[in-house]
Coordinates of C-alpha atoms and ligand atoms in Angstrom, one line a residue:
X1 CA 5.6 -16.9 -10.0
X2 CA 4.7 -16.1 -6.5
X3 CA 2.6 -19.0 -6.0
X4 CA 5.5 -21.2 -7.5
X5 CA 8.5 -19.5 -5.4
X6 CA 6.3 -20.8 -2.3
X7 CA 5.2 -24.0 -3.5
X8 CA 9.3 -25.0 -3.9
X9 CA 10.2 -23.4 -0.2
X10 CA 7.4 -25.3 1.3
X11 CA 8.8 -28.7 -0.5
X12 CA 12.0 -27.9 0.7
X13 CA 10.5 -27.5 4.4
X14 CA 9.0 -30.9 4.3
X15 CA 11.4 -32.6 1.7
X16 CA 12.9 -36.1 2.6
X17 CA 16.1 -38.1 1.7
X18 CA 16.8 -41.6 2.1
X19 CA 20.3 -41.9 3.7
X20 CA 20.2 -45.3 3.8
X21 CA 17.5 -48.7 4.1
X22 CA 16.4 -47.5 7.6
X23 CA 17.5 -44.2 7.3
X24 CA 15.7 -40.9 6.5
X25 CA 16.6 -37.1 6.6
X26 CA 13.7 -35.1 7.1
X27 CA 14.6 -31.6 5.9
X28 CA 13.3 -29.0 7.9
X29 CA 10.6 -31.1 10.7
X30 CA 10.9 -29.1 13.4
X31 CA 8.7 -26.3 11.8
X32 CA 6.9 -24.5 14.1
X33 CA 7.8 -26.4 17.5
X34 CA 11.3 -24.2 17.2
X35 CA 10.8 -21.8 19.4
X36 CA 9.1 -23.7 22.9
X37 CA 11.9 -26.5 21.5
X38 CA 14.9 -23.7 22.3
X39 CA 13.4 -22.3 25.2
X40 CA 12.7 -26.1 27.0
X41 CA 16.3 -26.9 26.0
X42 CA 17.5 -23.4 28.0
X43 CA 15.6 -24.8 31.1
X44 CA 17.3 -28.4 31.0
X45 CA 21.1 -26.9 30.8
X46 CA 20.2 -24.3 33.3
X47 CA 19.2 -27.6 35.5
X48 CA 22.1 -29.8 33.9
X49 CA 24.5 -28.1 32.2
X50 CA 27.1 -29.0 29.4
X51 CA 30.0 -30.8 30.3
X52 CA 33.0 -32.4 28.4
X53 CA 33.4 -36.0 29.4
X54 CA 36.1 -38.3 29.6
X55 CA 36.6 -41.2 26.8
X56 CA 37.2 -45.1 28.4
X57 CA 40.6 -44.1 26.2
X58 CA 41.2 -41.0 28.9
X59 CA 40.6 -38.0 26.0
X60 CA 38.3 -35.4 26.9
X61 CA 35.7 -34.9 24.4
X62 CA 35.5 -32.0 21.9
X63 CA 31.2 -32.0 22.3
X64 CA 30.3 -31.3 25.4
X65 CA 27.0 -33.0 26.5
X66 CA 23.9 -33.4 28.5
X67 CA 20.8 -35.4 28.7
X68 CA 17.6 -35.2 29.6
X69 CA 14.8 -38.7 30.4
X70 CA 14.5 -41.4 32.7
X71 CA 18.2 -42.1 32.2
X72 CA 21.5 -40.5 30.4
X73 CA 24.5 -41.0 28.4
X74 CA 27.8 -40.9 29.8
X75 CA 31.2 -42.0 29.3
X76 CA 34.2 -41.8 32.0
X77 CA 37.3 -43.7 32.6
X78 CA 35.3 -46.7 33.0
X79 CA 33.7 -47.0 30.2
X80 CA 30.1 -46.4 28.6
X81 CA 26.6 -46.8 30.2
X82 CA 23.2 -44.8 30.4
X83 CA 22.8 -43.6 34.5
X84 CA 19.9 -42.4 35.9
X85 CA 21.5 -39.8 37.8
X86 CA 23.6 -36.7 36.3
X87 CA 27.2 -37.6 38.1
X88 CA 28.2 -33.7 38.1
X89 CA 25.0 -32.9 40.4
X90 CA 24.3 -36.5 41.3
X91 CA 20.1 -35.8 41.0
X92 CA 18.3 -37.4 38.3
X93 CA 18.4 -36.0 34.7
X94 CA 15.9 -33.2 34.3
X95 CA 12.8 -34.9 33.0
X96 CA 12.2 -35.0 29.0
X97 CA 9.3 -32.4 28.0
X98 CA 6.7 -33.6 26.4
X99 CA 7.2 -31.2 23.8
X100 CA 10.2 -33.3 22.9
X101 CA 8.9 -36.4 23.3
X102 CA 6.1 -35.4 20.9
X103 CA 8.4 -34.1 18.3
X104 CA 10.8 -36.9 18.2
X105 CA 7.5 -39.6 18.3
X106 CA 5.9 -37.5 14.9
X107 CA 9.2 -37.6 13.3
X108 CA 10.0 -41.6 14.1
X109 CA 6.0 -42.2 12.5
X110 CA 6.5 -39.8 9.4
X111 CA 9.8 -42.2 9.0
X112 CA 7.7 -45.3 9.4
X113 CA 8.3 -46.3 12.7
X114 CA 5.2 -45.6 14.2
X115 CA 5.0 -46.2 18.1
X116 CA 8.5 -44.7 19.0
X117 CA 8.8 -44.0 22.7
X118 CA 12.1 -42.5 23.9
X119 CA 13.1 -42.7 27.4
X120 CA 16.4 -40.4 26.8
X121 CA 17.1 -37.4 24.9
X122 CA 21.3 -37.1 25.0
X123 CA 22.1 -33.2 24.2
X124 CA 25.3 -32.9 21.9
X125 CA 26.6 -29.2 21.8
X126 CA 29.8 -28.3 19.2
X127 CA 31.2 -25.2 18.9
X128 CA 33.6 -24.5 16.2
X129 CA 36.1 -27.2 15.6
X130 CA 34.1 -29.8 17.9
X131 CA 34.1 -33.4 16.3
X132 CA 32.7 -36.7 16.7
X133 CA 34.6 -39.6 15.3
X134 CA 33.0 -42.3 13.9
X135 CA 31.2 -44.8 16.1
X136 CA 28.5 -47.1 16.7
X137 CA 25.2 -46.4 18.7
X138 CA 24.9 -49.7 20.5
X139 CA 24.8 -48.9 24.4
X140 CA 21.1 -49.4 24.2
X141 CA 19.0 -52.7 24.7
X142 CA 16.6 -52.6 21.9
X143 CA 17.7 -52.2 18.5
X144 CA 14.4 -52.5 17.3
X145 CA 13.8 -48.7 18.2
X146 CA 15.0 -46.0 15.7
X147 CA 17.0 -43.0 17.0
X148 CA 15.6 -39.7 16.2
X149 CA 18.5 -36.7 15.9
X150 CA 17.4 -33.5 16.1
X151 CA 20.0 -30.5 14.6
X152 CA 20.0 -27.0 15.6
X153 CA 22.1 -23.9 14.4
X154 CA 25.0 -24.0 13.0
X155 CA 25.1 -26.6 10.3
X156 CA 27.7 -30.2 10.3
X157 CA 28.9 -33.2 7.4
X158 CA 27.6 -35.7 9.1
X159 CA 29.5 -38.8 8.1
X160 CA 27.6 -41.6 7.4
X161 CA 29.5 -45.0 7.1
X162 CA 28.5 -48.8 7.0
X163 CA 28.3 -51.6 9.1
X164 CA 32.0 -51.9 9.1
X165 CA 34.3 -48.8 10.5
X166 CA 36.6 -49.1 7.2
X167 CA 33.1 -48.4 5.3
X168 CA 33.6 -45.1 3.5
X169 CA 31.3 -42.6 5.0
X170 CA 29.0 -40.6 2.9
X171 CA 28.6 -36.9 3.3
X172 CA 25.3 -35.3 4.4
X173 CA 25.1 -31.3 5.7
X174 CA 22.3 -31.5 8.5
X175 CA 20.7 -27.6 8.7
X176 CA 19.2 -26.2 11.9
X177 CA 15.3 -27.4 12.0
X178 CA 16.5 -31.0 10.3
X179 CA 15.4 -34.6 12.1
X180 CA 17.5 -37.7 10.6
X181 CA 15.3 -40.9 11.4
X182 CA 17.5 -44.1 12.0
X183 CA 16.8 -48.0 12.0
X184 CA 16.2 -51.1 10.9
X185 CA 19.1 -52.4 8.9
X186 CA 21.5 -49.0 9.7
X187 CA 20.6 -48.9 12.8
X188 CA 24.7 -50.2 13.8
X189 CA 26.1 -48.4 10.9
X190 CA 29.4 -45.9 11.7
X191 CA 28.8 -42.3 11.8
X192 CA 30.6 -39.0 13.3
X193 CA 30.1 -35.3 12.1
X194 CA 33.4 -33.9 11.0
X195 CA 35.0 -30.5 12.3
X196 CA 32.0 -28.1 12.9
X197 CA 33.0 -24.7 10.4
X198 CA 32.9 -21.6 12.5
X199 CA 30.0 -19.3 11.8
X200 CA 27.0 -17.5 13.5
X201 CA 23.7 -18.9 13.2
X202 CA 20.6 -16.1 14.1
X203 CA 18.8 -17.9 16.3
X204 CA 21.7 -20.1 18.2
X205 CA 25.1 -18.2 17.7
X206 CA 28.2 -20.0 17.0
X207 CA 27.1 -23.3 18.1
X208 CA 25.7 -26.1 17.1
X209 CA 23.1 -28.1 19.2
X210 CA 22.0 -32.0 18.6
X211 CA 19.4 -34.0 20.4
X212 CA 19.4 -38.0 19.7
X213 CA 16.0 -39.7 21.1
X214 CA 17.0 -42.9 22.3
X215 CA 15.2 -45.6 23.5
X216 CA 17.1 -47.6 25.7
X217 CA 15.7 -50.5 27.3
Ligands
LIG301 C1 25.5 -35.5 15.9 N1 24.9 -37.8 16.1 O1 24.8 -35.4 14.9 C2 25.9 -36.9 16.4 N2 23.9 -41.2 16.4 O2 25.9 -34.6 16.5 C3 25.0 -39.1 16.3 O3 26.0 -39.6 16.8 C4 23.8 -39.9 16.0 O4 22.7 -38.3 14.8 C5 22.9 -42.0 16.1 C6 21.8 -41.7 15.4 C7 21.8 -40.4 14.9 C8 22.8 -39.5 15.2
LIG302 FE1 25.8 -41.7 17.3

């Protein structure tokens, strides 16, 4: 009974799900590395910390963001682009631990994409009622690479679409400790995480945290 009870929670731990050609959830991956993962993310938003950007469109987004690598995300009234340097404290973007870098490379090879080596992590934070509307990942060169999405705390629907934005998402809840794998023929495909439910998490309070390993050039 015992034996059995453990043998299901330890397949749950390690379980995978195909989202899509290209596309796997792995339930659970970040096992043990949870705790130096949390406390290397406190150090890189003490260094560069969350801030809402600003849409091409002019909205100010719900997430509020940060990155860490050789480069990082961002989005302003002129559009798009990865930048080496933070624009709030115009240094360079706090370098990626190799904790991180480690993590997301295990996770790429266990999803078949063996070699992954991510030059930026982007840090997603919601808090209750934050959104992302669907989109497309393609500001990076090199579509070959997979992008590795790391969720902590509280938990989201991620919305997971097509190739086309009129494709009708599917509906996957991502849990604190799960790694989604993505590439090859979804790598394009349309996703967002709808309205993030209000709750408290043990570990990470009312928030939700995701990391996306990118490679980018
Ligand atoms: C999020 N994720 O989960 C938003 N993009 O908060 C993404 O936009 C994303 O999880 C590309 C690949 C994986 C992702
Ligand atoms: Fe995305």
């Amino acid at each position: 009974m015992t034996a059995d009870l453990f043998a299901r929670l330890t397949e749950r731990q390690s379980s995978q799900e195909v989202m899509a050609e290209g596309a796997v959830l792995l339930r659970g991956f970040v096992g043990k590395a949870e705790a130096e993962l949390i406390a290397a993310l406190r150090d890189i938003v003490g260094a560069a910390p969350f801030r809402h950007m600003v849409t091409p469109g002019g909205h100010q987004m719900s997430v509020a963001m940060t990155n860490c690598g050789n480069a990082g995300w961002v989005t302003d009234r002129t559009g798009y682009r990865y930048h080496a340097v933070d624009p709030e404290s115009g240094k360079p973007w706090p370098t990626m631990p190799l904790l991180l870098r480690d993590l997301a490379e295990r996770a790429a090879g266990r999803a078949g994409f063996g070699g992954f080596a991510p030059d930026v992590c982007l840090i997603n934070r919601y808090l209750p009622g934050a959104k992302m509307s669907l989109h497309q990942d393609k500001d990076e060169l090199d579509f070959a690479a997979p992008i590795v999405s790391v969720s902590l705390g509280l938990p989201a629907i991620f919305l997971f679409g097509g190739l086309k934005r009129s494709d009708k998402p599917r509906r996957f809840r991502l849990e604190h400790g799960d790694i989604a794998v993505w590439g090859g023929p979804s790598r394009l495909f349309f996703h967002g995480v709808a309205p993030l439910a209000d709750g408290e998490h043990p570990i990470m309070g009312s928030q939700r945290l995701n990391l996306t390993f990118r490679k980018i050039r």
